[in-house]
Amino acid sequence: MNSLWDDGEGGKYSNDPLAMRVYSSRLLGSEPKLVLHGGGNTSVKIRKSNIFGEEEELIYIKGSGWDLATIEAEGFAPVRLDVLKKMAEIQSLSDSDMVENQRAAMTDPAAPTPSVEAILHAIIPFKYVDHTHADAVVTLTNTPNGEETIRNLYGDQVLVVPYVMPGFILAKKIREMTSDFDWEKCAGMILMSHGVFSFDDDAGRSYRKMIDIVTQAEEHIEKEGAGSLSLAESPLENLKALSEIRKRVNDVRGAPVLALLNNDPGSAGFAGLDNVDSIAARGPLTPDHIIRTKQTPVMIDSDPERDIAEYSKNYEKYFDRNNPGELIPLDSAPRWAVWKGVGTIAFGRSLKEAGIISDIVEHTISSIQVAEALGGWKALPEKDLFDIEYWELEQAKLAHSGKLGEFQGMIALVTGGAGGIGKATVEALHKRGAVVAALDINPDIEGIFSEDGIMGISADVTDESAVKESIDRVVRNFGGLDILISNAGTFPKSENISEINSDTWQKSLNLNLTSHQLLLKSCIPYLENGYLPSVIIVASKNVPAPGPGAAAYSAAKAGSTQLARVAALELGAAGIRVNVVHPNAVYDTAIWTKEVLEERAEYYGMSVEEYKTDNVLSTEVLSRDVAEMICAIAGTAFSKTTGAQIPIDGGNDRVI
């Protein structure tokens, strides 16, 4: 474990304890082997004058919802130190009362809720306190002789604390253990199956103590020859099977999730271990992880439906065994899977959630193998893990994730995504919670969108191999496919039938008709496993009301509409809805160049502005209007509709 402390950088904050606290906290947070995604907490004790000119001693402690890697000064909650110390003297205190009184003792009501470890930080008699869930240390504690190993390794250097529930109970336990304790002789504390504390009146020394404690654990693991991990090359993935695994998890959870497959050599090696069923089922690396990962993964062998159904039943039994009587069960779906011989899969309602779980899993499977080499992987007893999973303070962390979008956890594919209707649809779906793959022949598509959850793919949708490769890439990245928006198209130059160039005709058929068939062919196997799967083909008003000079366009669009109607008949049994939208006069799209627009307006004897609003409502139809309609059709309002053709044209008198 390398120290990242820089005396020059740290020296900038020597006269600002809170800024120093931010600096050293970020050093801890930048190392995933110390803390992951919101884990750990830090504090600093500061004397400040209040509005009455009275000096108070405050503790600034990491607030709930903040991550040490990116924390700012406003991420620390200022709490009156004397109140927290008095709370430590109370014999018993409920979790809700603890949180309420900690908030009441804050000097800034707008600050985040203090960490559940605020009381513990308060009773540690040093200015700076650091707490991590260091992989190496926790791994050592999670072995049959873990406590003996820790005591032999560190001696009197650290205080060894047996596992107890975090929060008030832990603070009380440590207060009792240190009633006659010489803190000056102690560099830190190791909490069995939980984590590490270091402390000092100097931020740099506290940080280096943490690094030293963790380094000793890492060196012990290396000395024992326990650091090597099983590695393997994963076979080519069966992407249809991946989408089926996701479908079964969706069914149990009652909501769509993303399924992030990791089949790198480390994950594939773990998934191929002979004893993986046993070691993966013993529990998480630290109890803090259980709210993300549940107690165990689902083991996927040859029958995902059976395996996930069995996991669900076992989770329900686990809940019934441990429920004191008043708790309401969480959903029984797994949060991660070991796909035997292939790798691991993380399931999350968002890319962020699935990514967090994937990171935790990566660290967990490494630690499991190290612990096995040191004598055996040994997690906390089931009841202790259950108490954390259903601890109201941990559940509160998940409850503050905000309102979920309509398409949260769903996976969409939009062709022609670089501009116009396609780009507006990509943005509209993403805004509603979907992850979206935007396909376009324009190579710039790969850099147009910067948001997490939008993947730009450059592909020619008239090339069958390119289409299949693109679809496979989407499934490989997200786990499946739920929504297909087949939008890519072209508007050929206006020509009467007697004048149509054969290349113009064929190009229109290839892009405006054949590409839709190629997309459907590649997407159907995955849509069959999709969540409320929906296909929307973007056709044209020219289908019900064609105009002269547009035969190549109108015929191809009519063909795509007929294709959609047949698809609706064929795919209805699989629950896949197929509908068509017929936009008209949408001029902020790539196919409507200035020249084409002027040409069509002239053909009808209108000005460009008259041509733009030539509809019953005398309104201009924009790309975002079509995108809103597409989202509506893909949503639950149209969940009982298939085979429909829906105009979005401001009211065209010829169509009406």
XYZ file of C-alpha atoms in Angstrom:
656
model
C 0.000 0.000 0.000
C 1.764 3.118 -1.228
C 1.415 6.389 0.631
C 0.047 9.160 -1.572
C 0.774 11.900 0.935
C 2.527 14.921 -0.531
C 4.112 17.253 2.034
C 3.985 20.144 -0.407
C 0.295 19.688 -1.150
C -0.589 18.898 2.444
C 1.321 21.947 3.637
C -1.133 24.196 1.797
C -3.808 23.287 4.345
C -1.784 23.493 7.556
C -3.877 26.450 8.790
C -7.231 25.047 7.683
C -8.120 21.782 9.474
C -11.269 21.191 7.434
C -9.415 21.652 4.134
C -6.756 19.296 5.464
C -9.505 16.833 6.323
C -10.797 17.011 2.756
C -7.304 16.459 1.353
C -6.435 13.373 3.403
C -9.951 11.931 3.031
C -9.592 12.061 -0.731
C -6.273 10.237 -0.514
C -8.020 7.406 1.333
C -10.972 7.445 -1.022
C -8.788 7.257 -4.113
C -7.614 3.755 -3.190
C -10.318 1.100 -3.859
C -8.480 -1.403 -1.660
C -9.281 0.896 1.272
C -12.846 2.038 0.566
C -15.413 1.510 -2.156
C -18.304 3.734 -3.227
C -19.340 5.625 -0.128
C -17.623 3.296 2.332
C -15.524 4.432 5.263
C -15.694 7.720 7.113
C -13.381 10.421 8.421
C -13.599 13.305 10.879
C -11.771 16.276 12.349
C -12.337 18.073 15.653
C -12.277 21.876 15.460
C -12.873 24.684 17.954
C -15.071 27.492 16.564
C -16.925 30.495 17.912
C -20.706 30.564 17.589
C -22.869 33.652 16.946
C -22.695 34.518 20.650
C -18.920 34.592 20.597
C -18.764 31.401 22.640
C -16.149 28.870 21.665
C -17.477 25.403 20.913
C -15.717 22.173 20.094
C -17.197 20.620 16.969
C -16.547 17.442 15.099
C -16.816 17.618 11.320
C -17.671 14.095 10.223
C -18.358 12.667 6.797
C -22.019 12.999 5.937
C -24.286 10.319 4.573
C -24.343 10.124 0.783
C -20.836 11.458 0.250
C -17.913 9.507 -1.190
C -14.437 9.935 0.283
C -12.874 9.974 -3.177
C -14.732 13.134 -4.176
C -15.785 14.691 -0.881
C -15.839 18.469 -0.458
C -15.932 20.572 2.705
C -19.746 20.685 2.542
C -19.767 16.890 2.715
C -18.811 17.042 6.403
C -21.507 17.525 9.035
C -20.549 19.844 11.947
C -21.811 18.353 15.237
C -21.330 19.591 18.810
C -18.748 17.289 20.322
C -20.031 17.481 23.896
C -23.468 16.235 22.833
C -22.000 13.195 21.090
C -19.863 12.374 24.134
C -22.918 12.571 26.395
C -24.808 10.289 24.020
C -22.024 7.714 24.443
C -22.815 7.596 28.189
C -26.472 6.643 27.668
C -27.197 2.977 28.395
C -29.395 2.396 25.365
C -30.437 4.409 22.357
C -32.541 3.445 19.363
C -31.197 4.013 15.875
C -33.841 6.606 15.050
C -33.211 8.473 18.310
C -29.478 8.436 17.644
C -29.922 9.949 14.184
C -32.454 12.498 15.450
C -30.229 13.673 18.291
C -27.130 13.803 16.116
C -28.961 16.028 13.651
C -30.277 18.168 16.501
C -26.688 18.721 17.641
C -25.557 20.004 14.235
C -24.613 23.644 13.884
C -25.618 23.690 10.213
C -29.090 22.242 9.605
C -28.439 22.199 5.851
C -25.457 19.852 6.221
C -25.817 16.141 5.421
C -26.811 13.637 8.089
C -23.741 12.659 10.156
C -22.262 9.198 9.762
C -23.668 6.464 11.992
C -20.177 6.272 13.501
C -20.245 9.901 14.714
C -20.394 8.931 18.407
C -17.430 6.584 18.013
C -15.375 9.278 16.269
C -16.274 11.655 19.077
C -14.929 9.460 21.892
C -11.609 8.797 20.149
C -9.387 11.466 21.756
C -7.560 12.644 18.651
C -8.150 15.493 16.240
C -8.178 13.373 13.061
C -9.879 9.971 12.802
C -9.811 7.760 9.686
C -11.946 4.653 9.100
C -11.649 2.298 6.104
C -12.748 -1.190 5.098
C -9.290 -2.204 3.885
C -9.452 -5.425 1.863
C -6.251 -6.960 3.222
C -7.086 -6.387 6.887
C -10.709 -7.492 6.645
C -9.607 -10.576 4.699
C -7.339 -11.591 7.564
C -10.167 -11.155 10.061
C -12.454 -13.319 7.902
C -10.517 -16.541 8.498
C -11.045 -19.214 11.198
C -8.048 -17.953 13.208
C -8.499 -14.347 12.214
C -8.308 -12.753 15.653
C -5.212 -14.749 16.580
C -3.568 -13.749 13.289
C -4.348 -10.075 13.872
C -3.010 -10.121 17.449
C 0.180 -11.918 16.432
C 0.734 -9.564 13.516
C 0.126 -6.242 15.279
C 0.650 -6.945 18.972
C -0.167 -3.887 21.093
C -0.009 -1.628 18.050
C -3.776 -1.837 17.549
C -6.880 -2.364 19.648
C -8.712 -5.477 18.426
C -12.489 -5.136 18.667
C -14.812 -8.140 18.293
C -17.641 -7.705 15.811
C -20.691 -5.880 17.075
C -23.404 -3.940 15.264
C -22.111 -0.609 13.885
C -23.394 2.692 15.234
C -24.335 3.232 18.865
C -23.655 -0.374 19.929
C -20.134 -0.246 18.507
C -19.429 3.108 20.162
C -20.599 1.734 23.526
C -18.461 -1.382 23.117
C -15.297 0.602 22.388
C -16.034 3.039 25.222
C -16.209 0.081 27.613
C -13.007 -1.463 26.223
C -11.061 1.801 26.585
C -12.165 2.979 30.037
C -8.575 2.432 31.326
C -6.881 2.505 27.953
C -3.723 4.384 26.989
C -4.670 5.756 23.596
C -1.202 7.254 23.054
C 0.326 3.785 22.715
C -2.170 2.752 20.064
C -1.836 3.473 16.325
C -5.305 2.272 15.452
C -8.138 -0.195 15.893
C -9.090 -3.269 13.917
C -12.761 -4.158 13.994
C -13.194 -7.848 13.268
C -15.036 -8.495 9.978
C -15.578 -4.748 9.628
C -12.609 -2.454 9.103
C -9.740 -0.328 10.387
C -9.420 2.928 12.357
C -6.359 5.136 12.607
C -6.078 8.438 14.462
C -3.685 11.223 15.368
C -3.614 14.940 16.059
C -1.808 15.332 12.744
C -3.676 14.401 9.557
C -0.555 13.164 7.780
C 0.428 10.875 10.629
C -3.084 9.440 10.884
C -3.079 8.756 7.146
C 0.351 7.112 7.258
C -0.710 4.964 10.216
C -3.581 3.649 8.111
C -1.217 2.908 5.223
C 1.239 1.152 7.562
C -1.473 -1.022 9.160
C -2.783 -2.122 5.777
C 0.716 -2.670 4.384
C 1.505 -5.042 7.259
C -1.555 -7.100 6.369
C -0.604 -7.148 2.680
C 2.963 -8.206 3.483
C 1.674 -11.005 5.724
C -0.553 -12.277 2.893
C 2.402 -12.197 0.503
C 4.661 -13.934 3.006
C 2.118 -16.726 3.418
C 1.953 -17.154 -0.352
C -1.760 -16.436 -0.352
C -1.833 -13.596 -2.851
C -2.106 -15.537 -6.090
C -5.563 -15.774 -7.664
C -7.074 -18.294 -10.029
C -7.092 -16.980 -13.605
C -8.797 -18.403 -16.656
C -9.817 -17.517 -20.182
C -13.593 -17.318 -20.428
C -15.231 -19.103 -23.345
C -17.072 -17.061 -25.932
C -20.160 -15.685 -24.214
C -23.610 -16.995 -25.034
C -25.247 -13.586 -25.214
C -28.732 -15.041 -25.590
C -28.148 -16.867 -22.291
C -26.992 -13.605 -20.687
C -30.227 -11.936 -21.743
C -32.181 -14.883 -20.350
C -30.398 -14.598 -16.996
C -31.321 -10.913 -16.923
C -34.936 -11.731 -17.784
C -35.236 -14.176 -14.882
C -33.808 -11.610 -12.468
C -36.225 -9.001 -13.847
C -39.126 -11.381 -13.247
C -38.208 -11.991 -9.610
C -37.407 -8.362 -8.894
C -40.526 -7.129 -10.655
C -38.503 -4.404 -12.368
C -35.853 -4.219 -15.086
C -32.171 -4.323 -14.221
C -28.937 -3.982 -16.125
C -26.728 -7.069 -16.122
C -23.021 -6.235 -16.263
C -20.973 -9.291 -17.214
C -17.352 -9.487 -16.092
C -15.486 -12.371 -17.699
C -11.950 -11.075 -17.330
C -9.371 -13.730 -16.305
C -9.877 -13.056 -12.579
C -13.664 -13.366 -12.704
C -13.557 -16.344 -15.062
C -10.988 -18.030 -12.844
C -13.169 -17.601 -9.773
C -16.259 -18.848 -11.631
C -14.331 -21.972 -12.638
C -13.164 -22.982 -9.158
C -14.267 -26.454 -8.071
C -15.446 -25.172 -4.680
C -17.026 -21.930 -5.914
C -20.508 -23.029 -4.748
C -19.248 -23.265 -1.179
C -16.974 -20.259 -0.874
C -19.253 -17.820 -2.704
C -22.170 -18.696 -0.419
C -20.563 -17.778 2.909
C -21.198 -14.046 2.926
C -19.805 -10.644 1.926
C -16.385 -9.160 2.584
C -17.765 -6.661 5.103
C -21.326 -6.346 6.435
C -21.500 -2.859 4.913
C -21.574 -4.484 1.462
C -24.701 -6.546 2.092
C -27.092 -3.694 1.314
C -25.615 -3.676 -2.180
C -24.907 -7.359 -2.796
C -27.266 -9.296 -0.501
C -25.711 -12.098 1.526
C -24.840 -14.384 -1.378
C -24.815 -14.470 -5.183
C -26.968 -16.719 -7.316
C -25.024 -19.592 -8.827
C -25.869 -19.952 -12.525
C -25.172 -23.333 -14.080
C -27.130 -24.722 -17.018
C -30.677 -23.645 -16.128
C -30.982 -19.932 -15.218
C -34.735 -20.132 -14.629
C -34.322 -22.927 -12.094
C -31.258 -21.407 -10.443
C -32.804 -17.966 -9.953
C -36.146 -19.381 -8.789
C -34.307 -21.503 -6.215
C -32.296 -18.469 -5.066
C -35.537 -16.529 -4.604
C -37.083 -19.292 -2.492
C -33.943 -19.570 -0.363
C -33.905 -15.817 0.223
C -37.503 -15.946 1.412
C -36.573 -18.747 3.840
C -33.573 -16.708 5.037
C -35.888 -13.790 5.731
C -38.426 -15.948 7.568
C -35.685 -17.513 9.728
C -34.359 -14.170 10.891
C -37.367 -11.845 10.848
C -38.209 -10.823 14.431
C -41.783 -10.348 13.291
C -42.311 -6.768 12.171
C -40.019 -6.414 9.147
C -41.184 -6.297 5.533
C -39.053 -8.381 3.164
C -37.034 -6.834 0.394
C -37.382 -8.316 -3.069
C -35.843 -11.771 -3.306
C -33.859 -11.196 -6.516
C -30.064 -11.603 -6.484
C -27.762 -8.626 -6.843
C -24.934 -10.592 -8.408
C -24.304 -13.960 -9.978
C -21.500 -16.430 -10.453
C -21.967 -17.770 -13.972
C -20.034 -20.997 -13.690
C -17.138 -21.254 -16.061
C -17.853 -17.819 -17.504
C -17.541 -15.018 -14.921
C -19.629 -12.831 -12.650
C -22.673 -10.648 -13.347
C -23.776 -7.562 -11.396
C -27.454 -6.570 -11.466
C -28.537 -2.971 -10.856
C -31.438 -0.640 -11.646
C -28.932 1.887 -12.995
C -25.495 1.809 -14.544
C -24.124 3.389 -11.369
C -25.703 0.812 -9.071
C -24.606 -2.118 -11.214
C -21.110 -0.627 -11.447
C -20.849 -0.297 -7.671
C -21.914 -3.914 -7.217
C -19.461 -5.040 -9.893
C -16.599 -3.261 -8.110
C -17.567 -4.782 -4.757
C -17.752 -8.234 -6.337
C -14.298 -7.855 -7.878
C -12.772 -7.083 -4.487
C -14.825 -9.770 -2.744
C -13.826 -12.663 -4.997
C -10.152 -11.728 -4.627
C -10.415 -11.597 -0.839
C -12.271 -14.912 -0.732
C -9.434 -16.662 -2.546
C -6.789 -15.074 -0.303
C -8.693 -16.123 2.828
C -9.080 -19.654 1.483
C -5.314 -19.862 1.069
C -4.893 -18.667 4.667
C -7.083 -21.390 6.122
C -10.609 -20.728 4.882
C -13.066 -17.971 4.019
C -15.253 -17.197 7.035
C -17.875 -14.449 6.900
C -20.109 -13.250 9.722
C -22.950 -15.469 10.949
C -26.220 -15.214 9.039
C -28.081 -13.393 11.816
C -25.449 -10.639 12.031
C -25.614 -10.124 8.289
C -29.413 -10.072 8.338
C -29.390 -7.421 11.050
C -27.250 -5.183 8.840
C -29.260 -5.868 5.676
C -32.472 -4.867 7.440
C -30.948 -2.166 9.637
C -33.072 0.922 9.145
C -30.022 3.166 8.924
C -28.541 1.145 6.075
C -31.849 0.912 4.247
C -32.146 4.693 4.517
C -29.036 4.980 2.323
C -30.829 3.210 -0.496
C -34.070 5.131 0.029
C -32.433 8.443 -0.908
C -31.614 7.400 -4.470
C -34.336 9.687 -5.806
C -37.331 9.088 -8.038
C -36.722 6.500 -10.728
C -37.408 7.287 -14.355
C -40.089 5.512 -16.364
C -37.500 3.434 -18.227
C -35.076 2.924 -15.313
C -33.120 -0.273 -15.817
C -34.267 -0.692 -19.421
C -32.016 -0.990 -22.461
C -32.837 0.838 -25.696
C -31.349 0.929 -29.171
C -31.934 3.863 -31.529
C -30.722 3.939 -35.129
C -29.976 7.206 -36.869
C -28.983 8.544 -33.470
C -26.582 11.264 -34.571
C -29.200 13.899 -35.289
C -32.829 14.876 -35.741
C -35.485 12.453 -34.498
C -32.901 9.821 -33.559
C -30.797 12.124 -31.391
C -33.880 13.600 -29.723
C -35.147 10.086 -28.994
C -31.829 8.996 -27.500
C -31.924 11.987 -25.168
C -35.594 11.496 -24.257
C -35.161 7.798 -23.406
C -32.019 8.477 -21.382
C -33.748 11.280 -19.484
C -36.387 8.746 -18.466
C -33.798 6.340 -17.043
C -32.903 4.013 -19.930
C -29.396 3.188 -21.042
C -29.295 3.829 -24.764
C -27.163 2.646 -27.665
C -27.189 5.201 -30.480
C -26.280 3.759 -33.880
C -25.376 5.880 -36.882
C -23.227 5.579 -39.954
C -21.681 8.922 -38.996
C -18.419 8.095 -37.117
C -18.958 11.206 -34.987
C -21.697 9.280 -33.153
C -19.059 7.828 -30.835
C -18.339 11.270 -29.401
C -21.662 13.082 -29.664
C -22.987 11.965 -26.273
C -20.940 12.425 -23.106
C -23.520 11.220 -20.592
C -23.016 7.941 -18.737
C -25.482 5.418 -20.066
C -25.404 6.502 -23.719
C -23.168 4.452 -25.991
C -22.500 5.730 -29.495
C -21.815 3.043 -32.114
C -20.756 3.779 -35.674
C -22.375 1.230 -37.968
C -23.981 0.926 -41.381
C -27.457 -0.467 -40.695
C -27.678 -1.790 -44.261
C -24.738 -4.117 -43.520
C -26.060 -7.285 -41.859
C -22.779 -8.242 -40.197
C -22.297 -4.699 -38.854
C -25.844 -4.736 -37.473
C -25.359 -8.069 -35.709
C -21.997 -7.003 -34.313
C -23.532 -3.777 -32.976
C -26.469 -5.560 -31.325
C -24.136 -8.080 -29.718
C -22.053 -5.209 -28.376
C -25.121 -3.654 -26.758
C -26.100 -6.924 -25.094
C -22.511 -7.579 -24.024
C -22.355 -4.176 -22.322
C -25.782 -4.020 -20.677
C -27.201 -7.546 -20.575
C -30.089 -7.453 -23.037
C -32.449 -5.300 -25.069
C -35.926 -3.957 -24.316
C -36.673 -1.125 -26.743
C -35.795 -0.904 -30.433
C -36.345 2.396 -32.254
C -35.670 1.731 -35.939
C -35.340 5.270 -37.191
C -32.446 5.549 -39.667
C -33.612 6.754 -43.046
C -32.968 8.941 -46.041
C -35.122 11.260 -48.143
C -34.075 10.909 -51.796
C -34.119 13.669 -54.320
C -37.600 14.301 -55.740
C -38.059 12.409 -59.010
C -41.104 11.275 -60.933
C -41.358 7.542 -61.506
C -40.345 7.881 -65.144
C -37.164 9.665 -64.071
C -36.079 7.669 -61.001
C -32.422 6.710 -61.076
C -31.948 3.010 -60.225
C -29.291 3.824 -57.622
C -31.657 6.272 -55.921
C -34.390 3.647 -55.836
C -32.119 0.928 -54.450
C -30.501 3.175 -51.849
C -33.937 4.133 -50.526
C -35.018 0.487 -50.348
C -31.793 -0.511 -48.600
C -31.979 2.109 -45.864
C -35.701 2.852 -45.579
C -36.840 -0.780 -45.741
C -34.189 -3.501 -45.663
C -32.308 -2.015 -42.682
C -35.442 -2.385 -40.553
C -35.663 -6.075 -41.434
C -31.979 -6.613 -40.630
C -32.392 -4.910 -37.270
C -35.460 -6.949 -36.372
C -33.720 -10.182 -37.339
C -30.754 -9.456 -35.042
C -32.783 -7.965 -32.191
C -35.682 -10.429 -31.892
C -33.710 -13.101 -29.947
C -32.892 -10.520 -27.286
C -36.255 -8.730 -27.335
C -37.852 -12.090 -26.543
C -36.080 -11.834 -23.173
C -36.725 -8.110 -22.805
C -38.711 -6.245 -20.182
C -42.003 -4.963 -21.670
C -40.291 -5.224 -25.060
C -41.270 -2.728 -27.705
C -40.321 -2.021 -31.314
C -41.139 1.319 -32.921
C -40.454 1.868 -36.595
C -40.272 5.448 -37.753
C -42.072 5.588 -41.093
C -43.748 8.612 -42.700
C -46.984 10.413 -43.462
C -46.200 9.401 -47.034
C -47.460 5.906 -46.212
C -51.137 6.884 -45.800
C -50.835 10.003 -48.009
C -48.006 9.832 -50.566
C -47.070 12.758 -52.737
C -45.893 12.944 -56.322
C -42.164 12.845 -56.905
C -41.500 10.705 -53.817
C -42.027 7.170 -55.077
C -38.648 5.813 -53.907
C -39.213 7.177 -50.412
C -42.936 6.407 -50.130
C -42.681 2.831 -51.413
C -39.839 1.975 -49.030
C -41.630 3.552 -46.056
C -44.817 1.697 -46.975
C -42.775 -1.496 -47.051
C -41.340 -0.831 -43.585
C -44.850 -0.219 -42.293
C -46.043 -3.514 -43.753
C -42.990 -5.190 -42.229
C -44.000 -3.784 -38.828
C -47.556 -5.084 -39.210
C -46.321 -8.590 -39.967
C -43.829 -8.363 -37.083
C -46.652 -7.380 -34.725
C -48.523 -10.548 -35.748
C -45.465 -12.772 -35.413
C -44.043 -11.357 -32.183
C -47.201 -10.765 -30.171
C -47.043 -14.222 -28.619
C -43.657 -13.285 -27.132
C -45.120 -10.102 -25.664
C -43.207 -7.882 -28.091
C -45.204 -4.846 -29.236
C -44.495 -3.464 -32.695
C -45.888 -0.061 -33.648
C -45.243 2.609 -36.259
C -45.092 6.381 -36.048
C -45.761 8.494 -39.124
C -44.066 11.875 -38.702
C -44.564 14.625 -41.215
C -42.927 17.963 -41.829
C -40.165 17.430 -39.215
C -37.594 19.750 -40.656
C -34.884 19.755 -37.964
C -33.591 16.395 -39.259
C -30.611 15.471 -41.408
C -32.708 14.315 -44.366
C -34.226 17.793 -44.704
C -31.330 19.767 -46.054
C -31.855 23.406 -46.940
C -31.892 22.473 -50.607
C -34.452 19.671 -50.202
C -36.688 21.882 -48.069
C -36.637 24.680 -50.612
C -37.270 22.246 -53.437
C -40.322 20.679 -51.785
C -41.736 24.076 -50.785
C -41.336 25.292 -54.344
C -42.977 22.132 -55.678
C -46.111 22.949 -53.667
C -45.943 26.653 -54.446
C -45.275 27.734 -50.852
C -42.704 29.656 -48.914
C -40.480 27.592 -46.628
C -42.283 28.891 -43.517
C -45.698 28.076 -45.023
C -44.467 24.620 -45.909
C -43.221 24.027 -42.331
C -46.644 24.747 -40.810
C -48.837 23.330 -43.546
C -51.096 21.259 -41.262
C -54.476 21.466 -39.567
C -53.032 22.889 -36.349
C -50.750 25.311 -38.238
C -47.878 24.228 -36.034
C -44.326 23.117 -36.677
C -43.520 19.534 -35.649
C -40.028 19.193 -34.142
C -37.785 16.176 -33.572
C -38.377 16.369 -29.835
C -42.128 16.153 -30.428
C -41.653 12.878 -32.277
C -39.305 11.667 -29.523
C -41.972 12.361 -26.904
C -44.486 10.342 -28.916
C -41.998 7.478 -29.278
C -41.414 7.433 -25.508
C -45.151 7.402 -24.892
C -45.629 4.418 -27.204
C -42.722 2.564 -25.595
C -44.191 3.231 -22.143
C -46.991 1.673 -20.138
C -49.719 3.917 -21.585
C -49.461 1.908 -24.822
C -48.695 -1.446 -23.158
C -51.807 -3.013 -24.700
C -51.224 -1.600 -28.193
C -49.475 -3.321 -31.082
C -49.682 -3.102 -34.854
C -50.775 0.539 -34.661
C -49.832 3.382 -36.994
C -49.753 6.689 -35.143
C -49.405 10.031 -36.934
C -47.443 12.922 -35.504
C -47.955 15.592 -38.120
C -49.955 18.482 -36.668
C -52.974 17.031 -38.448
C -52.602 16.374 -42.166
C -55.838 16.939 -44.050
C -55.087 14.215 -46.579
C -54.393 11.684 -43.812
C -57.478 12.748 -41.848
